[in-house]
Short mmCIF file of C-alpha atoms (C1' of nucleotides) in Angstrom, two decimals:
data_model
loop_
_atom_site.label_atom_id
_atom_site.label_comp_id
_atom_site.label_asym_id
_atom_site.label_seq_id
_atom_site.Cartn_x
_atom_site.Cartn_y
_atom_site.Cartn_z
CA MET A 28 -0.02 0.01 0.01
CA SER A 29 3.10 2.22 0.56
CA THR A 30 2.16 5.90 0.70
CA ALA A 31 4.22 5.85 3.86
CA GLY A 32 6.15 8.87 2.61
CA PRO A 33 5.50 12.20 4.24
CA ILE A 34 2.53 13.84 2.56
CA ALA A 35 3.86 16.22 0.03
CA LEU A 36 4.73 19.27 2.12
CA ALA A 37 1.54 20.85 3.40
CA SER A 38 -0.21 24.01 2.27
CA ASP A 39 2.35 26.57 1.26
CA ALA A 40 3.92 26.85 4.72
CA ALA A 41 4.37 30.56 4.21
CA ASP A 42 1.09 32.20 5.17
CA VAL A 43 -0.04 29.36 7.37
CA SER A 44 -0.26 31.97 10.14
CA GLN A 45 -3.08 33.76 8.44
CA THR A 46 -5.20 30.86 7.26
CA SER A 47 -6.68 28.56 9.88
CA ILE A 48 -5.59 24.99 10.36
CA TYR A 49 -9.07 23.92 9.50
CA ASP A 50 -9.05 25.78 6.19
CA ALA A 51 -5.64 24.41 5.33
CA ILE A 52 -6.53 20.76 5.94
CA ARG A 53 -9.86 21.15 4.27
CA HIS A 54 -8.20 22.66 1.25
CA ASP A 55 -5.62 19.92 1.15
CA ILE A 56 -8.38 17.34 1.12
CA LEU A 57 -10.47 18.98 -1.56
CA SER A 58 -7.54 19.87 -3.76
CA GLY A 59 -6.42 16.24 -3.71
CA ARG A 60 -3.09 16.89 -2.04
CA LEU A 61 -4.29 14.61 0.69
CA GLU A 62 -5.58 11.64 -1.27
CA ALA A 63 -8.53 9.35 -0.61
CA ASN A 64 -8.28 7.23 2.50
CA ALA A 65 -5.00 8.79 3.48
CA ARG A 66 -4.39 8.48 7.21
CA LEU A 67 -4.36 11.76 8.97
CA LYS A 68 -1.81 11.44 11.79
CA ILE A 69 -2.17 14.27 14.23
CA SER A 70 1.46 14.57 15.18
CA GLU A 71 2.47 14.64 11.55
CA LEU A 72 -0.11 17.30 10.73
CA ALA A 73 0.96 19.23 13.77
CA LYS A 74 4.55 19.44 12.57
CA GLN A 75 3.49 20.47 9.13
CA HIS A 76 1.45 23.33 10.43
CA ASN A 77 3.89 24.21 13.16
CA THR A 78 1.45 23.80 15.96
CA SER A 79 0.66 21.39 18.71
CA THR A 80 -1.76 18.50 18.50
CA ASN A 81 -4.90 20.04 19.98
CA PRO A 82 -5.67 22.47 17.14
CA ILE A 83 -5.20 19.63 14.71
CA ARG A 84 -7.55 17.38 16.61
CA GLU A 85 -10.20 20.02 16.76
CA ALA A 86 -9.94 20.78 13.05
CA LEU A 87 -10.27 17.09 12.22
CA GLN A 88 -13.33 16.80 14.36
CA GLN A 89 -14.92 19.71 12.59
CA LEU A 90 -14.19 18.11 9.25
CA ARG A 91 -15.65 14.94 10.61
CA GLY A 92 -18.88 16.78 11.33
CA GLU A 93 -18.87 17.96 7.67
CA GLY A 94 -18.33 14.39 6.48
CA LEU A 95 -14.98 15.06 4.87
CA VAL A 96 -13.00 12.99 7.39
CA LEU A 97 -13.78 9.57 8.80
CA PHE A 98 -12.85 8.37 12.27
CA THR A 99 -12.36 4.89 13.64
CA PRO A 100 -11.93 4.58 17.38
CA ASN A 101 -8.35 4.32 18.49
CA GLN A 102 -7.19 4.47 14.90
CA GLY A 103 -7.74 8.10 14.19
CA ALA A 104 -8.80 9.90 11.05
CA ARG A 105 -8.77 9.14 7.35
CA VAL A 106 -9.64 11.20 4.36
CA ARG A 107 -13.17 10.45 3.21
CA PRO A 108 -12.69 8.74 -0.16
CA ILE A 109 -14.46 10.63 -2.92
CA ASP A 110 -15.38 7.73 -5.14
CA MET A 111 -17.87 7.37 -7.93
CA GLU A 112 -20.90 6.57 -5.78
CA PHE A 113 -20.12 9.53 -3.46
CA VAL A 114 -19.83 11.92 -6.39
CA ARG A 115 -23.04 10.67 -7.92
CA ASP A 116 -24.84 11.06 -4.60
CA VAL A 117 -23.53 14.50 -4.04
CA ALA A 118 -24.40 15.57 -7.55
CA GLU A 119 -27.93 14.34 -7.12
CA VAL A 120 -28.36 16.25 -3.88
CA GLY A 121 -27.28 19.37 -5.68
CA TYR A 122 -29.73 18.54 -8.45
CA GLN A 123 -32.55 18.61 -5.90
CA LEU A 124 -31.52 21.89 -4.33
CA GLU A 125 -30.28 24.04 -7.11
CA PRO A 126 -33.54 24.68 -8.97
CA TYR A 127 -35.07 25.79 -5.66
CA LEU A 128 -32.25 28.28 -5.15
CA LEU A 129 -32.39 29.50 -8.73
CA LYS A 130 -36.10 30.35 -8.69
CA LEU A 131 -35.76 33.22 -6.28
CA PHE A 132 -32.85 34.66 -8.24
CA VAL A 133 -34.78 34.64 -11.52
CA GLU A 134 -37.65 36.38 -9.83
CA THR A 135 -35.50 39.08 -8.15
CA ALA A 136 -32.49 39.57 -10.48
CA SER A 137 -31.61 43.19 -11.18
CA ALA A 138 -29.98 44.49 -14.29
CA GLU A 139 -26.67 44.66 -12.40
CA ASP A 140 -27.01 41.03 -11.41
CA ILE A 141 -27.42 39.99 -15.00
CA ALA A 142 -24.55 42.18 -16.02
CA GLU A 143 -22.37 40.51 -13.43
CA LEU A 144 -23.42 37.07 -14.65
CA GLU A 145 -22.52 38.06 -18.23
CA ARG A 146 -19.16 39.36 -17.02
CA ILE A 147 -18.33 36.00 -15.41
CA GLN A 148 -19.58 34.15 -18.45
CA SER A 149 -17.43 36.22 -20.82
CA GLU A 150 -14.44 35.47 -18.69
CA ILE A 151 -15.29 31.75 -18.86
CA GLU A 152 -15.50 31.98 -22.58
CA ALA A 153 -12.29 34.01 -22.71
CA ILE A 154 -10.09 31.44 -21.01
CA ASN A 155 -11.95 28.70 -22.99
CA PHE A 156 -10.94 25.79 -20.83
CA SER A 157 -7.21 26.53 -21.22
CA ASN A 158 -6.91 26.57 -17.44
CA LYS A 159 -9.04 23.94 -15.83
CA ALA A 160 -8.62 25.11 -12.24
CA ARG A 161 -9.58 28.67 -13.22
CA HIS A 162 -12.56 27.40 -15.22
CA THR A 163 -13.84 25.46 -12.24
CA GLU A 164 -13.46 28.53 -10.07
CA LEU A 165 -15.34 30.75 -12.52
CA ASN A 166 -18.01 28.19 -12.98
CA HIS A 167 -18.41 28.03 -9.26
CA GLN A 168 -18.64 31.82 -9.18
CA PHE A 169 -21.31 31.83 -11.83
CA HIS A 170 -23.57 29.56 -9.90
CA GLU A 171 -22.78 30.94 -6.47
CA TYR A 172 -23.55 34.49 -7.55
CA MET A 173 -27.10 33.47 -8.26
CA TYR A 174 -27.64 31.78 -4.92
CA GLU A 175 -25.49 33.53 -2.42
CA ARG A 176 -28.15 36.05 -1.44
CA HIS A 177 -30.92 33.58 -1.09
CA TYR A 178 -32.80 33.91 2.13
CA ASN A 179 -32.40 30.20 2.90
CA ARG A 180 -28.96 30.07 4.39
CA VAL A 181 -29.29 26.39 5.21
CA ALA A 182 -30.04 25.43 1.60
CA PHE A 183 -27.21 27.67 0.38
CA GLY A 184 -24.81 26.11 2.86
CA VAL A 185 -25.69 22.56 1.90
CA TRP A 186 -25.47 23.44 -1.78
CA LYS A 187 -22.10 25.13 -1.37
CA GLN A 188 -20.61 22.34 0.68
CA HIS A 189 -21.59 19.80 -1.92
CA ARG A 190 -20.59 22.03 -4.77
CA GLU A 191 -17.05 22.26 -3.28
CA ILE A 192 -16.79 18.54 -3.14
CA LEU A 193 -17.89 18.27 -6.72
CA GLY A 194 -15.60 21.02 -7.83
CA SER A 195 -12.64 19.36 -6.10
CA ILE A 196 -12.83 16.39 -8.36
CA SER A 197 -13.92 18.32 -11.44
CA THR A 198 -10.43 19.80 -11.59
CA ARG A 199 -8.91 16.36 -11.65
CA VAL A 200 -10.98 15.08 -14.57
CA PRO A 201 -10.79 16.10 -18.23
CA ILE A 202 -13.64 17.95 -19.83
CA ALA A 203 -14.61 16.46 -23.19
CA ILE A 204 -14.71 18.88 -26.16
CA GLY A 205 -18.36 18.38 -26.72
CA ARG A 206 -19.06 19.03 -23.07
CA GLN A 207 -17.15 22.32 -23.22
CA GLU A 208 -19.35 23.64 -25.98
CA ALA A 209 -22.44 22.48 -24.16
CA ILE A 210 -21.39 24.27 -20.96
CA ILE A 211 -21.02 27.58 -22.74
CA GLN A 212 -24.24 27.09 -24.62
CA GLU A 213 -26.19 26.20 -21.47
CA HIS A 214 -24.91 29.13 -19.50
CA ARG A 215 -25.94 31.46 -22.27
CA GLU A 216 -29.39 29.94 -22.44
CA LEU A 217 -29.61 30.31 -18.65
CA ILE A 218 -28.78 33.99 -18.80
CA ASP A 219 -31.28 34.50 -21.55
CA SER A 220 -34.08 32.87 -19.66
CA ILE A 221 -33.23 34.98 -16.58
CA LYS A 222 -33.32 38.11 -18.69
CA ALA A 223 -36.72 37.03 -19.97
CA GLN A 224 -37.81 36.41 -16.28
CA ASP A 225 -38.94 32.97 -17.37
CA VAL A 226 -38.69 30.90 -14.25
CA ASN A 227 -39.77 27.64 -15.78
CA LEU A 228 -37.40 27.89 -18.68
CA ALA A 229 -34.56 28.85 -16.45
CA VAL A 230 -35.18 25.87 -14.14
CA SER A 231 -35.46 23.41 -16.97
CA THR A 232 -32.28 24.75 -18.53
CA LEU A 233 -30.50 24.49 -15.22
CA ASN A 234 -31.74 20.99 -14.68
CA ARG A 235 -30.29 19.94 -18.01
CA HIS A 236 -27.08 21.74 -17.25
CA ILE A 237 -26.30 20.25 -13.86
CA GLN A 238 -27.59 16.82 -14.78
CA ASP A 239 -25.27 16.71 -17.79
CA ALA A 240 -22.43 18.08 -15.68
CA GLY A 241 -22.87 15.47 -13.00
CA ARG A 242 -23.20 12.68 -15.53
CA HIS A 243 -20.08 13.86 -17.29
CA VAL A 244 -17.98 13.80 -14.14
CA VAL A 245 -19.24 10.37 -13.18
CA ASP A 246 -18.53 9.10 -16.66
CA GLN A 247 -15.02 10.43 -16.55
CA LEU A 248 -14.49 8.84 -13.18
CA ARG A 249 -15.73 5.55 -14.57
CA ILE A 250 -13.20 5.82 -17.39
CA ASN A 251 -10.38 6.60 -14.96
CA GLN A 252 -11.32 3.69 -12.77
CA THR A 253 -11.50 1.24 -15.65
CA ARG A 254 -8.05 2.40 -16.82
CA SER A 255 -6.35 2.06 -13.48
CA ARG A 256 -8.04 -1.31 -13.02
CA GLY A 257 -6.61 -2.36 -16.34
CA ARG A 258 -3.12 -1.36 -15.16
CA ASN A 259 -3.26 -2.91 -11.69
CA GLY A 260 -5.20 -6.13 -11.98
CA MET B 1 -21.64 10.75 7.08
CA SER B 2 -21.86 11.97 10.62
CA THR B 3 -23.19 8.69 11.92
CA ALA B 4 -25.17 10.19 14.71
CA GLY B 5 -26.86 6.88 15.14
CA PRO B 6 -30.04 6.38 17.08
CA ILE B 7 -30.22 9.22 19.56
CA ALA B 8 -28.94 7.40 22.54
CA LEU B 9 -30.56 8.32 25.79
CA ALA B 10 -28.11 11.05 26.73
CA SER B 11 -26.83 12.56 29.94
CA ASP B 12 -28.72 10.68 32.54
CA ALA B 13 -25.41 10.74 34.38
CA ALA B 14 -25.78 6.97 34.97
CA ASP B 15 -24.70 5.37 31.77
CA VAL B 16 -22.56 8.21 30.47
CA SER B 17 -19.83 5.66 30.14
CA GLN B 18 -21.53 3.90 27.27
CA THR B 19 -22.85 6.89 25.27
CA SER B 20 -20.35 9.25 23.77
CA ILE B 21 -19.97 12.86 24.88
CA TYR B 22 -20.83 13.89 21.36
CA ASP B 23 -24.11 12.03 21.42
CA ALA B 24 -24.95 13.38 24.85
CA ILE B 25 -24.40 17.02 23.97
CA ARG B 26 -26.09 16.66 20.65
CA HIS B 27 -29.07 15.11 22.32
CA ASP B 28 -29.16 17.91 24.96
CA ILE B 29 -29.24 20.45 22.18
CA LEU B 30 -31.93 18.78 20.16
CA SER B 31 -34.11 17.95 23.15
CA GLY B 32 -33.98 21.53 24.25
CA ARG B 33 -32.28 20.85 27.56
CA LEU B 34 -29.60 23.23 26.29
CA GLU B 35 -31.59 26.13 25.06
CA ALA B 36 -30.99 28.42 22.09
CA ASN B 37 -27.90 30.55 22.22
CA ALA B 38 -26.83 28.99 25.55
CA ARG B 39 -23.12 29.35 26.09
CA LEU B 40 -21.33 26.10 26.06
CA LYS B 41 -18.47 26.46 28.58
CA ILE B 42 -16.02 23.65 28.14
CA SER B 43 -14.97 23.41 31.76
CA GLU B 44 -18.60 23.31 32.81
CA LEU B 45 -19.44 20.63 30.38
CA ALA B 46 -16.34 18.67 31.38
CA LYS B 47 -17.56 18.57 34.94
CA GLN B 48 -21.06 17.55 33.95
CA HIS B 49 -19.77 14.59 31.93
CA ASN B 50 -17.01 13.73 34.34
CA THR B 51 -14.20 14.12 31.82
CA SER B 52 -11.51 16.54 30.98
CA THR B 53 -11.76 19.42 28.54
CA ASN B 54 -10.34 17.83 25.46
CA PRO B 55 -13.21 15.39 24.71
CA ILE B 56 -15.61 18.27 25.19
CA ARG B 57 -13.71 20.53 22.82
CA GLU B 58 -13.63 17.85 20.15
CA ALA B 59 -17.33 17.08 20.51
CA LEU B 60 -18.15 20.76 20.15
CA GLN B 61 -16.01 21.04 17.04
CA GLN B 62 -17.81 18.08 15.50
CA LEU B 63 -21.15 19.68 16.28
CA ARG B 64 -19.82 22.87 14.77
CA GLY B 65 -19.16 21.04 11.57
CA GLU B 66 -22.75 19.87 11.59
CA GLY B 67 -24.01 23.39 12.19
CA LEU B 68 -25.59 22.75 15.54
CA VAL B 69 -23.06 24.79 17.49
CA LEU B 70 -21.66 28.21 16.63
CA PHE B 71 -18.23 29.51 17.52
CA THR B 72 -16.92 32.98 17.96
CA PRO B 73 -13.16 33.42 18.23
CA ASN B 74 -11.96 33.63 21.83
CA GLN B 75 -15.48 33.47 23.04
CA GLY B 76 -16.18 29.72 22.52
CA ALA B 77 -19.29 27.95 21.56
CA ARG B 78 -23.04 28.66 21.73
CA VAL B 79 -26.06 26.56 20.86
CA ARG B 80 -27.22 27.32 17.41
CA PRO B 81 -30.58 29.05 17.94
CA ILE B 82 -33.36 27.13 16.32
CA ASP B 83 -35.54 30.06 15.48
CA MET B 84 -38.33 30.48 13.04
CA GLU B 85 -36.15 31.28 10.00
CA PHE B 86 -33.92 28.35 10.70
CA VAL B 87 -36.85 25.93 10.99
CA ARG B 88 -38.37 27.26 7.81
CA ASP B 89 -35.08 26.89 5.99
CA VAL B 90 -34.50 23.40 7.25
CA ALA B 91 -38.07 22.45 6.35
CA GLU B 92 -37.67 23.70 2.83
CA VAL B 93 -34.45 21.76 2.37
CA GLY B 94 -36.33 18.62 3.42
CA TYR B 95 -39.09 19.57 1.02
CA GLN B 96 -36.60 19.50 -1.84
CA LEU B 97 -35.03 16.19 -0.87
CA GLU B 98 -37.89 14.10 0.38
CA PRO B 99 -39.77 13.52 -2.91
CA TYR B 100 -36.47 12.40 -4.44
CA LEU B 101 -35.98 9.87 -1.68
CA LEU B 102 -39.61 8.69 -1.84
CA LYS B 103 -39.61 7.92 -5.56
CA LEU B 104 -37.27 5.01 -5.28
CA PHE B 105 -39.23 3.56 -2.41
CA VAL B 106 -42.50 3.65 -4.29
CA GLU B 107 -40.90 1.97 -7.24
CA THR B 108 -39.29 -0.79 -5.16
CA ALA B 109 -41.50 -1.32 -2.12
CA SER B 110 -42.28 -4.92 -1.32
CA ALA B 111 -45.45 -6.25 0.36
CA GLU B 112 -43.51 -6.48 3.63
CA ASP B 113 -42.44 -2.85 3.31
CA ILE B 114 -46.02 -1.71 2.97
CA ALA B 115 -47.03 -4.00 5.84
CA GLU B 116 -44.40 -2.41 8.01
CA LEU B 117 -45.59 1.10 7.06
CA GLU B 118 -49.13 0.16 7.94
CA ARG B 119 -47.96 -1.26 11.23
CA ILE B 120 -46.24 2.05 12.15
CA GLN B 121 -49.21 3.98 10.98
CA SER B 122 -51.61 1.92 13.07
CA GLU B 123 -49.46 2.57 16.07
CA ILE B 124 -49.55 6.30 15.33
CA GLU B 125 -53.30 6.12 15.18
CA ALA B 126 -53.46 4.04 18.34
CA ILE B 127 -51.73 6.52 20.57
CA ASN B 128 -53.62 9.31 18.74
CA PHE B 129 -51.37 12.20 19.88
CA SER B 130 -51.70 11.33 23.54
CA ASN B 131 -47.94 11.19 23.82
CA LYS B 132 -46.34 13.91 21.74
CA ALA B 133 -42.72 12.62 22.05
CA ARG B 134 -43.81 9.12 21.05
CA HIS B 135 -45.78 10.48 18.15
CA THR B 136 -42.84 12.41 16.87
CA GLU B 137 -40.73 9.32 17.15
CA LEU B 138 -43.22 7.16 15.26
CA ASN B 139 -43.69 9.80 12.60
CA HIS B 140 -39.95 9.84 12.18
CA GLN B 141 -39.93 6.11 11.84
CA PHE B 142 -42.67 6.22 9.22
CA HIS B 143 -40.67 8.48 6.99
CA GLU B 144 -37.25 7.02 7.75
CA TYR B 145 -38.42 3.52 6.90
CA MET B 146 -39.16 4.65 3.40
CA TYR B 147 -35.78 6.26 2.81
CA GLU B 148 -33.24 4.38 4.89
CA ARG B 149 -32.40 1.91 2.21
CA HIS B 150 -32.05 4.47 -0.56
CA TYR B 151 -28.78 4.09 -2.40
CA ASN B 152 -27.97 7.77 -1.99
CA ARG B 153 -26.47 7.83 1.50
CA VAL B 154 -25.54 11.50 1.20
CA ALA B 155 -29.13 12.55 0.50
CA PHE B 156 -30.38 10.28 3.25
CA GLY B 157 -27.84 11.69 5.68
CA VAL B 158 -28.72 15.31 4.88
CA TRP B 159 -32.44 14.50 5.16
CA LYS B 160 -32.05 12.74 8.46
CA GLN B 161 -29.92 15.48 9.97
CA HIS B 162 -32.49 18.04 9.06
CA ARG B 163 -35.33 15.81 10.09
CA GLU B 164 -33.84 15.50 13.57
CA ILE B 165 -33.66 19.30 13.89
CA LEU B 166 -37.25 19.60 12.83
CA GLY B 167 -38.37 16.76 15.13
CA SER B 168 -36.57 18.37 18.02
CA ILE B 169 -38.81 21.40 17.96
CA SER B 170 -41.92 19.57 16.90
CA THR B 171 -42.03 18.03 20.36
CA ARG B 172 -42.02 21.41 21.92
CA VAL B 173 -44.89 22.81 19.95
CA PRO B 174 -48.54 21.85 20.16
CA ILE B 175 -50.26 20.05 17.28
CA ALA B 176 -53.61 21.62 16.47
CA ILE B 177 -56.61 19.24 16.31
CA GLY B 178 -57.20 19.89 12.67
CA ARG B 179 -53.58 19.13 11.88
CA GLN B 180 -53.82 15.84 13.78
CA GLU B 181 -56.60 14.60 11.53
CA ALA B 182 -54.77 15.84 8.46
CA ILE B 183 -51.60 13.93 9.39
CA ILE B 184 -53.39 10.65 9.73
CA GLN B 185 -55.33 11.23 6.50
CA GLU B 186 -52.20 12.15 4.58
CA HIS B 187 -50.29 9.13 5.81
CA ARG B 188 -53.11 6.89 4.75
CA GLU B 189 -53.23 8.40 1.29
CA LEU B 190 -49.51 8.04 1.00
CA ILE B 191 -49.76 4.32 1.83
CA ASP B 192 -52.56 3.89 -0.69
CA SER B 193 -50.56 5.59 -3.47
CA ILE B 194 -47.56 3.37 -2.71
CA LYS B 195 -49.79 0.31 -2.84
CA ALA B 196 -51.00 1.50 -6.18
CA GLN B 197 -47.37 2.07 -7.32
CA ASP B 198 -48.43 5.55 -8.34
CA VAL B 199 -45.16 7.61 -8.04
CA ASN B 200 -46.71 10.85 -9.08
CA LEU B 201 -49.61 10.65 -6.70
CA ALA B 202 -47.27 9.57 -3.87
CA VAL B 203 -44.97 12.50 -4.48
CA SER B 204 -47.69 15.02 -4.67
CA THR B 205 -49.32 13.67 -1.49
CA LEU B 206 -45.97 13.79 0.25
CA ASN B 207 -45.37 17.34 -0.96
CA ARG B 208 -48.66 18.41 0.58
CA HIS B 209 -47.91 16.47 3.75
CA ILE B 210 -44.48 17.93 4.49
CA GLN B 211 -45.35 21.39 3.33
CA ASP B 212 -48.31 21.50 5.65
CA ALA B 213 -46.20 20.04 8.44
CA GLY B 214 -43.51 22.62 8.03
CA ARG B 215 -45.96 25.48 7.82
CA HIS B 216 -47.72 24.28 10.89
CA VAL B 217 -44.58 24.17 12.96
CA VAL B 218 -43.58 27.67 11.74
CA ASP B 219 -47.01 28.97 12.53
CA GLN B 220 -46.88 27.58 16.05
CA LEU B 221 -43.44 29.04 16.53
CA ARG B 222 -44.74 32.43 15.42
CA ILE B 223 -47.54 32.17 18.01
CA ASN B 224 -45.08 31.27 20.70
CA GLN B 225 -42.84 34.17 19.79
CA THR B 226 -45.66 36.66 19.72
CA ARG B 227 -46.77 35.44 23.16
CA SER B 228 -43.38 35.67 24.75
CA ARG B 229 -42.87 39.04 23.12
CA GLY B 230 -46.10 40.19 24.77
CA ARG B 231 -44.79 39.06 28.14
CA ASN B 232 -41.31 40.44 27.91
CA GLY B 233 -41.48 43.69 25.98
"C1'" DA C 21 14.54 -22.14 3.70
"C1'" DT C 22 10.17 -20.25 3.78
"C1'" DT C 23 6.23 -19.34 6.11
"C1'" DT C 24 3.46 -18.75 10.15
"C1'" DA C 25 2.78 -17.73 14.93
"C1'" DT C 26 4.17 -15.00 18.75
"C1'" DA C 27 6.55 -11.71 21.47
"C1'" DA C 28 8.85 -7.17 21.85
"C1'" DT C 29 9.18 -2.52 20.22
"C1'" DT C 30 7.60 1.47 18.28
"C1'" DT C 31 4.04 4.45 16.96
"C1'" DT C 32 -0.28 6.73 17.54
"C1'" DT C 33 -4.38 7.89 19.64
"C1'" DC C 34 -6.77 9.75 23.57
"C1'" DG C 35 -7.30 11.61 28.12
"C1'" DT C 36 -5.29 14.71 31.81
"C1'" DA C 37 -2.87 18.59 33.45
"C1'" DC C 38 -0.87 22.97 32.83
"C1'" DA C 39 0.46 27.69 30.53
"C1'" DT C 40 -0.75 31.52 27.98
"C1'" DT C 41 -3.71 34.88 26.15
"C1'" DA C 42 -7.98 37.07 25.45
"C1'" DT C 43 -12.31 38.51 27.30
"C1'" DT C 44 -15.47 39.81 30.87
"C1'" DC C 45 -16.58 41.35 35.35
"C1'" DT C 46 -15.99 44.65 39.24
"C1'" DG C 47 -15.23 48.60 41.59
"C1'" DA C 48 -12.80 52.84 42.26
"C1'" DC C 49 -12.20 57.30 40.33
"C1'" DG C 50 -13.11 61.36 37.40
"C1'" DC D 11 -22.92 58.17 34.52
"C1'" DG D 12 -19.15 56.76 32.05
"C1'" DT D 13 -14.44 55.07 31.93
"C1'" DC D 14 -10.53 52.71 32.98
"C1'" DA D 15 -7.35 49.62 35.80
"C1'" DG D 16 -7.00 45.19 37.70
"C1'" DA D 17 -8.88 40.74 39.07
"C1'" DA D 18 -11.44 36.74 37.68
"C1'" DT D 19 -12.95 33.78 34.15
"C1'" DA D 20 -12.69 31.22 30.06
"C1'" DA D 21 -10.78 30.04 25.55
"C1'" DT D 22 -6.81 28.49 23.16
"C1'" DG D 23 -2.23 26.27 22.85
"C1'" DT D 24 1.51 23.17 24.82
"C1'" DA D 25 3.29 19.20 27.19
"C1'" DC D 26 2.96 14.74 29.03
"C1'" DG D 27 1.27 9.90 30.25
"C1'" DA D 28 -1.39 5.80 29.62
"C1'" DA D 29 -3.58 2.56 26.60
"C1'" DA D 30 -4.35 0.77 22.23
"C1'" DA D 31 -2.75 -0.32 17.58
"C1'" DA D 32 0.68 -1.12 14.11
"C1'" DT D 33 5.11 -2.69 13.11
"C1'" DT D 34 9.07 -5.13 13.55
"C1'" DA D 35 11.84 -8.83 15.35
"C1'" DT D 36 12.18 -13.47 16.96
"C1'" DA D 37 11.10 -18.28 17.33
"C1'" DA D 38 8.75 -22.54 15.82
"C1'" DA D 39 7.14 -25.66 12.27
"C1'" DT D 40 6.49 -27.75 7.94
#
DNA sequence: ATTTATAATTTTTCGTACATTATTCTGACG
DNA sequence: CGTCAGAATAATGTACGAAAAATTATAAAT
């Protein structure tokens, strides 16, 4: 199983003082620096973040509450593996929540809101998938902008949490050419339907968009899995 | 996913050894023993659970990750207030997820499943709201039975977590007579539509059921709030 | 000689105790 | 009545010890 080696020098080590331990570990999990099922040894993490064990323990417990870290008694913490089923499940949860969040935005969007959406969209089109991490970030912004002022903070929180998980693996998976065109097209249609204040159209466009997106990620994961299985066994 | 498990009879001080600190505090929050916004002093809690501070700190951090406890830097933890907005928000999240969970059950329910539902329902009708806590528990069982074997563990986890929050305040709020009759009626209709394998009918019945339930709780909370405002200010 | 079982050693988690730092409370003084 | 110093309280970080798990070393058996 190896992986005994020290885990690739933690988060930048420079400005650790500013960002909290929790944020750092969380980021390391979502970015993939800490890989699936990796053991999270508290003393090791304590060294990496130049702190003692208690802050680490507490951060891990918080992440446990979020479901990003798994505990086994007397054996400590492991990184929650983000496998195909998990991604599919998370995507489907988002699929249930996102239309609900969108509705209010369509009904209340101002001209400035739409302008902002178009600005983000133009940036997405400008980089045109040349930088995957940046694309994922912009895509996240596009959606988040529409929901962040929703009155339902619980729904927004759940959505965001799951979106981050989804985004974390999106960056590690290729985006097919056909899917790239579809993403841009769907975003445009979404903006148009918001402009037209057409809630139903917006929701159905969104449904198509996120369903396709989820399916695409799962498909890519399936391909990856098949490949590595071919290599190993 | 935050295996809260069956809410173990918490802090009766006798069998604290068996149930975890986390379960105990969580139960105390949801049952209302620890009321909204109450400060959670770690040394105090440590005494109450005859333990040192570290287990308390970690439990609180885990609950923070779940959103049940709020932290302010250098000021420690407080019980997340379960006010009207929060309940409404939680209810609406459930409203988005529950139909999704129900669908699969309707499509796959066996004769035994339906029999079990009818058994729970008959018990609900038998006690006929004479014991509110028991009613809440049975009602929880009724719904949980339909979803607990759903393949999407994430969705089920989110639903359950939110259901527990909702249930925790349901017990503290009266159920109007009219609402009592409606609950029984709606459950019966739900069972009938499942028997008939009618997914659409089941979903729309459920929608009505949980929407009414949520609204009822929020209404009751509003009444409570108005009353206490009359007393205090 | 290789493999399996067992014992010793190391590592790691988890609870306790203590130190430090920030906040809150209290009472004297303007 | 407000404000400000100092004491009390509580959060946050560090250090240590005991118990459990993982690992390595050693012995026995085929």
